[in-house]
């Protein structure tokens, strides 16, 4: 059984070429336009400039491995930390996305460090992300429950289980000490109200795409597309989803998530879902580079 160890990197917010992770590709050169002129009769008349067909910018995906540093997240039945599973899975997804040549990728963290919840959203805005994906493997009191699920933002939870997971994830800032002040529930509600309908639609579309990609190959919860009031999903203009890859409280889910082969399957399904999301005509305007 493979043991997940923290992944080391030089930068936590984006990737540059390095010996340990040479997968970040610099943006392709975009040719500028050329112009031809024809002065006729000394009148100084110029032909119109010929503008080349520039490639559209590749969308930037912000991956957010949950927890980190002094916040271990859920602890599995055999002692595996959620923060390590989330980081390893996000690293594999990053590898597959960049290898496809269709996307740029940034990470909220690429090593074992603590980042406040709102700081993760700020990083997505700073990178002008087209999509935000937070990756987790939580725990429940009922150890028999297993399977993946996907969450979008809502002021009211879809069910009691979703509400409990949101409470657990939203409490992560307590590890940040007194210098990290979690937003009050009142302010959180105001922030949630600022999320545009277009952003909500994009998030729901992405969640549905992930569920469709997971269904043939990864065990899912009953009604796997759920919603609750997650702090990390409260970007007003970046479609955001939280993926629970399974539950560390279930020995089968934990054992699977410890294996690199299973994480490759999870990442492959998510790449397929992301491809479907950006292929949708309604999502073309979301690509801002």
Coordinates of C-alpha atoms in Angstrom, one line a residue:
X1 CA 0.0 0.0 0.0
X2 CA 1.4 3.4 -1.0
X3 CA 1.9 5.9 1.7
X4 CA 1.2 9.5 0.8
X5 CA 3.9 11.9 1.7
X6 CA 3.6 15.7 1.5
X7 CA 4.6 17.1 -1.8
X8 CA 7.3 19.7 -1.8
X9 CA 7.4 22.7 -4.1
X10 CA 9.1 26.2 -4.2
X11 CA 5.8 28.1 -4.6
X12 CA 2.4 27.6 -3.2
X13 CA 0.3 29.8 -5.5
X14 CA 1.5 28.9 -9.0
X15 CA 4.1 26.6 -10.7
X16 CA 7.2 27.4 -12.6
X17 CA 9.6 25.0 -14.2
X18 CA 11.5 23.1 -11.6
X19 CA 13.3 19.7 -11.4
X20 CA 10.7 18.2 -9.2
X21 CA 7.7 19.4 -11.2
X22 CA 8.5 20.3 -14.9
X23 CA 4.9 20.4 -16.0
X24 CA 3.9 24.0 -16.0
X25 CA 3.9 25.3 -19.6
X26 CA 4.4 29.0 -20.3
X27 CA 1.7 30.5 -22.4
X28 CA 2.2 30.1 -26.1
X29 CA 3.4 33.0 -28.1
X30 CA 0.6 34.9 -29.7
X31 CA 1.6 36.5 -33.0
X32 CA 0.8 40.1 -33.4
X33 CA -0.8 41.6 -36.6
X34 CA 1.1 42.5 -39.7
X35 CA 0.2 45.4 -42.0
X36 CA 0.9 46.0 -45.6
X37 CA 0.7 49.4 -47.2
X38 CA 0.3 50.6 -50.8
X39 CA 0.8 54.3 -51.4
X40 CA -1.1 55.1 -54.6
X41 CA -0.5 58.4 -56.4
X42 CA 1.3 59.9 -53.5
X43 CA -2.0 60.1 -51.6
X44 CA -0.7 58.2 -48.6
X45 CA -3.5 55.7 -48.8
X46 CA -2.8 52.4 -46.9
X47 CA -4.3 49.1 -47.2
X48 CA -6.2 47.8 -44.1
X49 CA -4.0 46.0 -41.6
X50 CA -4.1 42.2 -41.9
X51 CA -4.9 40.7 -38.4
X52 CA -3.7 37.2 -37.8
X53 CA -6.0 34.7 -36.0
X54 CA -4.6 34.7 -32.5
X55 CA -5.2 31.6 -30.4
X56 CA -7.7 32.2 -27.6
X57 CA -6.0 32.2 -24.2
X58 CA -6.0 28.9 -22.4
X59 CA -8.3 29.0 -19.3
X60 CA -6.6 29.0 -15.9
X61 CA -7.9 26.3 -13.5
X62 CA -7.3 27.1 -9.8
X63 CA -6.9 23.9 -7.8
X64 CA -7.4 24.1 -4.1
X65 CA -6.1 21.1 -2.1
X66 CA -8.0 21.3 1.2
X67 CA -6.4 21.9 4.6
X68 CA -2.7 21.9 5.1
X69 CA 0.0 22.8 7.6
X70 CA -1.3 22.7 11.2
X71 CA -4.8 21.8 9.8
X72 CA -4.7 18.1 9.0
X73 CA -8.3 17.9 7.9
X74 CA -10.0 14.6 8.5
X75 CA -7.9 11.7 9.9
X76 CA -8.6 8.3 8.3
X77 CA -9.3 5.1 10.1
X78 CA -5.7 4.0 9.6
X79 CA -4.3 7.4 10.3
X80 CA -4.1 9.0 6.9
X81 CA -4.4 12.8 6.9
X82 CA -6.9 14.4 4.5
X83 CA -4.4 17.2 3.8
X84 CA -2.0 14.7 2.2
X85 CA -4.7 13.0 0.2
X86 CA -6.0 16.3 -1.1
X87 CA -2.5 17.5 -2.1
X88 CA -1.6 14.3 -3.9
X89 CA -4.9 14.2 -5.8
X90 CA -4.6 17.8 -6.8
X91 CA -1.0 17.3 -8.0
X92 CA -2.1 14.4 -10.2
X93 CA -5.0 16.5 -11.6
X94 CA -2.6 19.3 -12.3
X95 CA -0.2 17.0 -14.1
X96 CA -3.0 15.7 -16.4
X97 CA -4.5 19.1 -17.1
X98 CA -1.1 20.6 -18.0
X99 CA -0.1 17.6 -20.1
X100 CA -3.3 18.0 -22.1
X101 CA -2.0 21.4 -23.4
X102 CA -5.5 22.9 -23.1
X103 CA -5.2 24.6 -19.7
X104 CA -3.0 26.6 -17.4
X105 CA -3.1 25.6 -13.7
X106 CA -2.4 27.3 -10.4
X107 CA -2.5 25.8 -6.9
X108 CA -3.6 27.5 -3.7
X109 CA -0.9 25.4 -2.1
X110 CA 1.7 23.0 -3.5
X111 CA 3.2 22.0 -0.2
X112 CA 2.1 21.4 3.4
X113 CA 1.1 24.9 4.6
X114 CA -1.9 26.5 6.1
X115 CA -3.9 29.0 4.1
X116 CA -7.1 30.7 5.4
X117 CA -10.3 30.0 3.6
X118 CA -10.8 33.5 2.2
X119 CA -7.1 33.6 1.2
X120 CA -7.8 30.7 -1.1
X121 CA -10.6 32.6 -2.9
X122 CA -8.3 35.7 -3.1
X123 CA -5.7 33.6 -4.9
X124 CA -8.3 32.5 -7.5
X125 CA -9.1 36.2 -8.1
X126 CA -5.4 37.2 -8.2
X127 CA -4.8 34.6 -11.0
X128 CA -8.0 35.6 -12.8
X129 CA -9.1 31.9 -12.7
X130 CA -11.8 30.6 -15.0
X131 CA -12.7 27.8 -12.6
X132 CA -12.0 27.0 -8.9
X133 CA -12.0 23.4 -7.7
X134 CA -11.5 22.6 -4.0
X135 CA -10.5 19.0 -3.3
X136 CA -11.3 17.2 -0.1
X137 CA -11.8 13.8 1.5
X138 CA -13.8 14.5 4.7
X139 CA -15.0 12.2 7.5
X140 CA -18.4 11.3 8.9
X141 CA -19.6 9.7 12.2
X142 CA -21.1 6.9 10.2
X143 CA -18.1 4.9 9.0
X144 CA -20.3 2.8 6.6
X145 CA -21.0 5.8 4.3
X146 CA -18.7 6.0 1.3
X147 CA -18.5 7.5 -2.1
X148 CA -17.7 10.8 -3.9
X149 CA -19.9 13.9 -4.1
X150 CA -19.7 17.4 -5.5
X151 CA -20.9 20.6 -3.7
X152 CA -21.9 24.0 -5.0
X153 CA -22.8 27.1 -3.0
X154 CA -26.1 27.7 -1.4
X155 CA -27.2 29.6 1.7
X156 CA -29.3 26.6 2.6
X157 CA -27.8 23.1 2.7
X158 CA -29.4 20.4 0.5
X159 CA -29.4 17.9 3.4
X160 CA -28.1 17.4 7.0
X161 CA -25.0 15.7 5.8
X162 CA -24.0 18.5 3.5
X163 CA -24.6 21.0 6.3
X164 CA -22.3 19.0 8.6
X165 CA -19.6 18.9 6.0
X166 CA -19.8 22.6 5.4
X167 CA -19.6 23.3 9.1
X168 CA -16.5 21.2 9.4
X169 CA -14.8 22.8 6.4
X170 CA -15.7 26.3 7.4
X171 CA -14.2 25.8 10.8
X172 CA -10.7 25.3 9.3
X173 CA -9.7 28.9 10.0
X174 CA -9.6 28.1 13.7
X175 CA -6.1 26.6 13.1
X176 CA -4.9 30.0 11.9
X177 CA -4.8 31.5 15.4
X178 CA -6.0 34.9 16.5
X179 CA -4.6 36.6 13.4
X180 CA -7.0 34.8 11.2
X181 CA -10.5 36.2 11.6
X182 CA -13.2 34.1 10.0
X183 CA -16.0 36.1 8.4
X184 CA -19.1 36.3 10.5
X185 CA -22.2 34.3 9.3
X186 CA -23.9 37.6 8.6
X187 CA -21.2 38.8 6.3
X188 CA -21.0 35.3 4.7
X189 CA -24.6 35.6 3.7
X190 CA -24.0 39.0 2.1
X191 CA -21.1 37.6 0.2
X192 CA -23.2 34.7 -1.0
X193 CA -25.9 37.1 -2.2
X194 CA -23.3 38.8 -4.5
X195 CA -22.6 35.6 -6.4
X196 CA -24.0 36.2 -9.9
X197 CA -26.6 34.0 -11.5
X198 CA -24.1 33.3 -14.3
X199 CA -21.5 32.1 -11.8
X200 CA -24.1 29.9 -10.0
X201 CA -25.1 28.4 -13.3
X202 CA -21.5 27.7 -14.3
X203 CA -20.9 26.0 -10.9
X204 CA -24.0 23.8 -11.3
X205 CA -22.9 22.9 -14.8
X206 CA -19.4 21.9 -13.6
X207 CA -20.8 19.9 -10.7
X208 CA -23.2 18.0 -13.1
X209 CA -20.3 17.3 -15.4
X210 CA -18.1 15.9 -12.6
X211 CA -20.9 13.6 -11.4
X212 CA -21.4 12.3 -15.0
X213 CA -17.7 11.6 -15.4
X214 CA -17.4 9.9 -12.0
X215 CA -20.5 7.7 -12.3
X216 CA -19.0 4.9 -14.5
X217 CA -15.8 4.5 -12.6
X218 CA -16.0 6.0 -9.1
X219 CA -18.4 5.1 -6.2
X220 CA -20.8 8.0 -5.6
X221 CA -23.1 9.0 -2.7
X222 CA -26.8 8.8 -3.3
X223 CA -27.7 12.2 -4.8
X224 CA -24.1 13.1 -5.3
X225 CA -24.7 16.7 -6.5
X226 CA -25.3 18.7 -3.3
X227 CA -25.0 22.2 -2.0
X228 CA -24.3 24.1 1.2
X229 CA -22.7 27.4 2.5
X230 CA -19.0 26.7 1.9
X231 CA -16.7 29.8 2.4
X232 CA -14.3 28.7 -0.3
X233 CA -17.1 28.7 -2.9
X234 CA -18.2 32.3 -2.3
X235 CA -16.5 33.9 -5.3
X236 CA -18.9 36.3 -7.0
X237 CA -17.6 35.7 -10.5
X238 CA -15.6 32.4 -10.6
X239 CA -17.6 29.2 -10.9
X240 CA -16.5 27.2 -7.9
X241 CA -17.1 23.6 -6.8
X242 CA -15.9 21.5 -3.9
X243 CA -15.2 17.8 -4.6
X244 CA -15.4 15.2 -1.9
X245 CA -13.4 12.3 -3.4
X246 CA -14.6 10.0 -0.7
X247 CA -14.6 9.7 3.1
X248 CA -11.6 9.1 5.3
X249 CA -13.9 7.6 7.9
X250 CA -14.6 4.7 5.6
X251 CA -11.8 2.1 5.3
X252 CA -12.6 1.4 1.6
X253 CA -12.5 5.0 0.6
X254 CA -9.4 5.7 2.6
X255 CA -7.6 2.7 1.2
X256 CA -8.5 3.7 -2.4
X257 CA -7.4 7.3 -1.9
X258 CA -4.0 6.2 -0.6
X259 CA -3.3 4.6 -4.0
X260 CA -1.8 6.6 -6.8
X261 CA -3.7 4.4 -9.4
X262 CA -7.0 5.4 -7.9
X263 CA -6.1 9.1 -7.7
X264 CA -5.1 8.9 -11.4
X265 CA -8.6 7.6 -12.2
X266 CA -10.2 10.4 -10.1
X267 CA -8.1 13.0 -11.9
X268 CA -8.8 11.5 -15.3
X269 CA -12.5 11.7 -14.7
X270 CA -12.2 15.3 -13.6
X271 CA -10.2 16.2 -16.7
X272 CA -13.0 14.8 -18.8
X273 CA -15.5 16.8 -16.8
X274 CA -13.5 20.0 -17.2
X275 CA -13.2 19.4 -21.0
X276 CA -17.0 19.0 -21.2
X277 CA -17.5 22.2 -19.2
X278 CA -15.4 24.3 -21.4
X279 CA -16.7 22.7 -24.6
X280 CA -20.2 23.9 -23.7
X281 CA -21.1 27.0 -25.8
X282 CA -22.6 28.7 -22.8
X283 CA -19.2 28.6 -21.1
X284 CA -17.1 30.2 -23.8
X285 CA -17.5 33.7 -22.3
X286 CA -16.2 32.4 -19.0
X287 CA -12.7 32.0 -20.4
X288 CA -10.8 35.1 -19.4
X289 CA -7.2 33.7 -19.5

